[in-house]
XYZ file of C-alpha atoms in Angstrom:
323
model
C 144.630 176.212 115.383
C 141.201 174.429 113.921
C 143.994 173.325 110.718
C 144.739 170.614 113.119
C 140.934 169.675 113.943
C 141.038 169.180 117.780
C 137.958 167.916 118.925
C 136.806 171.610 120.682
C 137.125 175.046 119.016
C 136.424 178.108 121.167
C 133.829 180.377 119.615
C 133.722 184.357 119.607
C 131.280 184.633 123.641
C 133.570 181.650 124.764
C 131.936 179.058 124.364
C 133.270 175.046 123.704
C 131.809 173.582 120.883
C 132.642 170.505 119.741
C 134.085 170.751 116.385
C 132.308 168.745 114.198
C 133.476 169.128 110.628
C 137.175 168.568 108.766
C 139.386 170.992 107.872
C 140.229 171.936 104.401
C 142.985 175.269 102.728
C 142.587 176.024 99.911
C 145.496 178.714 98.934
C 143.587 181.397 95.991
C 147.030 182.935 96.333
C 148.213 185.191 93.018
C 151.923 184.091 93.785
C 151.457 180.468 93.504
C 153.534 178.853 90.828
C 153.046 176.809 87.980
C 153.420 173.196 89.470
C 150.631 174.174 92.163
C 148.237 176.188 89.077
C 148.405 172.748 87.717
C 148.003 170.245 90.487
C 144.493 172.607 91.388
C 143.250 172.335 87.878
C 143.993 168.814 87.648
C 141.697 168.335 90.810
C 139.189 170.166 89.358
C 139.473 168.755 85.319
C 137.497 172.694 84.155
C 136.724 172.568 80.630
C 137.593 176.080 80.607
C 139.958 178.220 82.113
C 140.151 182.014 82.164
C 143.836 183.140 83.459
C 143.554 186.215 84.861
C 145.336 189.344 87.883
C 148.712 188.431 86.275
C 151.091 190.237 84.187
C 150.738 189.484 80.266
C 153.366 187.657 79.409
C 153.408 185.571 82.154
C 149.852 184.741 81.452
C 151.020 183.930 77.459
C 153.291 181.513 79.266
C 151.689 179.616 81.863
C 149.135 179.437 78.750
C 151.454 177.965 76.639
C 152.776 175.436 79.246
C 149.203 174.216 80.222
C 148.456 173.580 76.011
C 151.271 172.009 76.649
C 150.649 169.507 79.407
C 147.033 168.708 78.613
C 147.568 168.358 74.111
C 147.697 164.921 75.171
C 143.908 164.949 76.475
C 141.306 166.582 74.791
C 138.391 165.861 76.603
C 139.595 167.034 79.536
C 140.394 171.191 78.482
C 138.298 172.521 75.731
C 139.500 175.782 75.978
C 142.268 178.128 77.464
C 141.573 181.673 77.637
C 144.277 184.750 78.609
C 142.670 188.346 78.195
C 143.415 191.235 78.474
C 141.035 193.680 80.764
C 138.226 194.159 78.854
C 138.531 191.820 76.875
C 135.055 189.669 75.798
C 135.729 185.741 75.248
C 132.614 183.505 74.353
C 132.738 180.565 75.782
C 131.117 177.142 74.101
C 130.476 173.950 75.592
C 129.337 170.976 73.670
C 125.425 170.700 74.129
C 125.620 167.164 72.090
C 125.899 163.342 74.512
C 127.590 160.766 73.274
C 126.275 157.413 74.915
C 127.991 153.947 74.029
C 126.075 150.225 73.504
C 127.135 147.723 75.724
C 126.365 144.591 76.779
C 124.039 142.206 74.265
C 123.098 145.622 71.974
C 126.403 145.888 70.728
C 126.757 142.385 69.578
C 124.915 143.999 66.112
C 126.508 147.048 64.988
C 122.892 148.822 63.685
C 122.192 150.063 60.634
C 121.745 154.372 59.798
C 118.151 154.267 60.949
C 117.614 151.654 63.409
C 116.104 152.222 66.223
C 118.026 151.028 69.568
C 116.724 150.223 72.776
C 117.483 149.865 76.079
C 118.352 151.763 79.440
C 119.926 155.416 79.707
C 122.433 154.755 82.189
C 125.083 157.524 83.769
C 128.536 157.510 85.122
C 129.953 160.598 86.445
C 130.081 162.162 82.793
C 129.942 158.903 80.485
C 126.474 157.809 79.391
C 125.819 153.989 78.031
C 122.839 151.866 76.233
C 122.530 148.555 78.228
C 119.349 146.309 77.567
C 117.340 146.025 80.696
C 118.085 142.132 81.609
C 121.916 143.230 81.921
C 121.264 146.321 84.685
C 122.554 144.032 87.355
C 126.459 143.335 84.794
C 126.489 146.598 84.093
C 125.123 148.361 87.471
C 123.826 147.661 90.949
C 120.296 147.930 89.555
C 117.864 145.185 88.768
C 114.753 144.608 86.536
C 111.897 143.640 88.373
C 108.354 143.209 87.218
C 104.716 144.482 87.616
C 102.381 141.387 88.727
C 98.981 142.938 88.471
C 96.217 141.040 89.893
C 92.758 142.369 89.980
C 89.805 140.128 91.768
C 85.874 140.667 90.448
C 82.565 139.144 91.269
C 81.923 135.835 89.298
C 78.392 133.943 89.476
C 78.013 132.508 86.309
C 79.500 128.772 85.362
C 82.594 128.865 84.508
C 81.610 127.711 81.219
C 80.442 130.206 80.021
C 83.621 132.473 80.659
C 85.825 129.706 78.562
C 83.463 130.096 75.461
C 82.627 134.185 75.968
C 86.651 134.085 75.867
C 86.937 131.826 73.278
C 84.879 134.425 70.930
C 87.317 136.707 72.691
C 90.889 135.385 71.835
C 90.172 133.146 69.622
C 92.704 130.551 71.958
C 91.722 129.451 75.151
C 94.507 127.376 77.711
C 93.234 125.854 79.928
C 95.910 125.368 83.052
C 95.524 124.699 86.582
C 97.448 126.230 89.478
C 96.957 124.941 92.747
C 93.746 122.944 92.119
C 92.295 125.293 90.565
C 90.852 125.486 87.369
C 92.889 128.379 85.182
C 92.169 129.892 82.085
C 94.896 131.333 80.035
C 94.179 133.846 76.961
C 96.170 135.839 74.814
C 99.797 134.554 76.469
C 99.651 136.711 79.102
C 96.568 137.609 81.671
C 95.703 134.124 83.442
C 92.136 133.803 84.896
C 91.637 132.045 87.655
C 88.100 130.292 88.915
C 87.035 130.779 92.762
C 84.302 130.604 94.840
C 81.848 133.425 93.192
C 84.977 135.256 92.437
C 87.740 134.937 89.146
C 91.209 136.470 89.832
C 92.877 138.249 86.661
C 96.860 137.556 87.255
C 99.130 139.103 84.387
C 102.171 141.255 83.937
C 101.985 145.010 83.594
C 102.956 146.136 80.369
C 101.444 148.573 77.987
C 99.560 145.261 76.202
C 98.951 143.453 79.107
C 96.996 145.697 80.498
C 95.235 146.196 77.214
C 94.860 142.414 77.480
C 93.653 142.192 81.204
C 91.265 145.519 80.667
C 89.254 143.101 77.753
C 88.859 139.990 79.700
C 87.860 141.862 82.716
C 85.230 143.569 80.363
C 83.874 140.953 79.568
C 83.469 139.356 83.324
C 81.655 142.183 84.793
C 79.923 141.761 81.831
C 78.593 138.601 82.664
C 78.341 138.543 85.227
C 75.429 141.418 84.361
C 73.793 139.370 83.113
C 75.306 136.085 82.720
C 71.883 134.896 80.202
C 71.782 137.780 77.908
C 75.746 136.332 77.352
C 74.890 133.027 77.113
C 71.757 133.274 73.994
C 73.542 136.432 72.244
C 76.734 133.824 72.319
C 74.802 131.655 70.558
C 72.708 133.407 68.502
C 73.215 133.683 64.631
C 71.980 137.107 62.830
C 69.223 136.891 60.148
C 70.505 136.943 56.001
C 69.058 140.397 55.896
C 70.936 142.030 57.763
C 73.600 144.822 54.871
C 76.696 145.644 55.470
C 76.302 148.919 57.405
C 75.099 146.684 60.693
C 79.040 144.601 60.313
C 80.595 148.085 60.606
C 78.707 149.010 63.630
C 79.681 146.074 65.084
C 82.870 145.865 64.251
C 83.211 149.312 65.212
C 81.069 148.652 69.367
C 84.165 145.997 69.342
C 87.185 148.257 68.150
C 85.399 150.446 71.582
C 84.898 147.648 73.954
C 88.720 146.463 73.365
C 90.625 150.060 73.245
C 88.609 152.700 73.854
C 86.065 155.728 72.960
C 89.320 157.988 72.550
C 91.532 155.752 70.846
C 88.992 154.786 67.780
C 87.690 157.523 64.969
C 84.883 156.027 62.732
C 84.240 157.394 59.668
C 81.352 155.952 57.723
C 81.586 157.900 55.245
C 85.245 157.324 53.767
C 84.540 153.733 54.977
C 87.376 153.325 57.857
C 88.488 153.403 61.911
C 91.063 154.356 62.561
C 92.908 153.047 65.892
C 95.675 154.577 67.999
C 97.830 153.206 71.261
C 100.425 155.548 71.984
C 102.573 155.734 68.629
C 101.297 152.777 66.162
C 98.396 153.002 63.967
C 95.989 150.912 62.426
C 93.597 151.780 59.688
C 90.378 149.288 59.150
C 89.414 149.283 55.494
C 85.205 148.641 55.750
C 84.752 147.978 51.976
C 88.077 145.114 52.421
C 88.234 144.628 55.843
C 91.977 144.310 55.754
C 93.902 145.879 58.558
C 97.272 148.541 57.561
C 99.623 148.765 60.424
C 103.294 148.518 61.198
C 102.739 147.293 64.622
C 102.237 143.644 63.863
C 100.948 143.170 67.466
C 98.600 145.612 67.190
C 97.898 144.542 63.578
C 97.256 140.408 64.531
C 94.548 141.732 66.915
C 92.418 144.149 65.465
C 92.893 141.119 62.493
C 92.074 138.486 64.697
C 88.544 140.043 66.483
C 86.948 140.655 63.385
C 87.099 137.869 61.987
C 86.323 136.139 64.714
C 83.125 138.266 65.040
C 82.503 137.365 61.205
C 82.221 134.000 61.901
C 80.253 134.386 65.004
C 77.149 136.622 63.083
C 77.378 134.055 59.834
C 74.744 132.722 59.947
C 74.533 129.030 59.948
C 73.211 127.105 56.701
C 70.055 125.347 57.906
C 69.361 122.924 54.165
C 66.245 123.608 53.173
C 63.317 120.330 52.942
C 60.206 120.481 50.511
C 57.143 119.007 51.865
C 54.758 117.284 49.994
């Protein structure tokens, strides 16, 4: 009676209960014929089949027939067993997974050793690698961008911040946004001037977050003591300072930029190591050459050392003899 899926059924206690499920019947009888067994296997699509509970000759016939039926589909069934009683069988499952590169990533055939970077998408038992920009074309997903914004008190002259950012980044772009003065540094961090505060905006990423931290630290230092910052930015050191003083300043600069845990200073070996995630940069303190495979990190450190050297180099003042 329940196979007809009535609206209500009678429980063992005699209570009438609403039927809130679908009812299906699957026969596991040992007397199924080939058509029933084959249809059942086709629905389940198992990778391994073990035939049991039957005469050895009949099971071998069924095994042969199934192999013949699925011989043109090697990916559907890997092994079919018809073991005798107490016979041990070994099931091997493929551990490697293959991913197909699609979209713009597949436009150029990669060479051995090339790194293909994208988003791994799984559909059923298939894997695809697509670029984040093409997610919407191959999946129901879409790419999102995290915009970061931080507001800090700032009462010092905005021109002083402009000067200090120029020392930090080398290039500062002056832009206007909604009638407000803005400074853009590192091509990614926007500093917006507001009354008694500045707003720092950037698109979230590993590198941009590091740039924003440097800008934020600079703003806080200026706000804490604007006069001292102004005087230090305009002051030159004397020619009597030795190279060890400059080495210490480079080390302190890199710590301010990347954090103490990411900077290793070896004064005896005359080098400094900066490690950011998987990227590593080595600064030779004798020649101040930077060795780094990451072009962005290499350029950032090289520019910072060059700007520091320019800022600390004294201005040559001509000597006037008085008689």
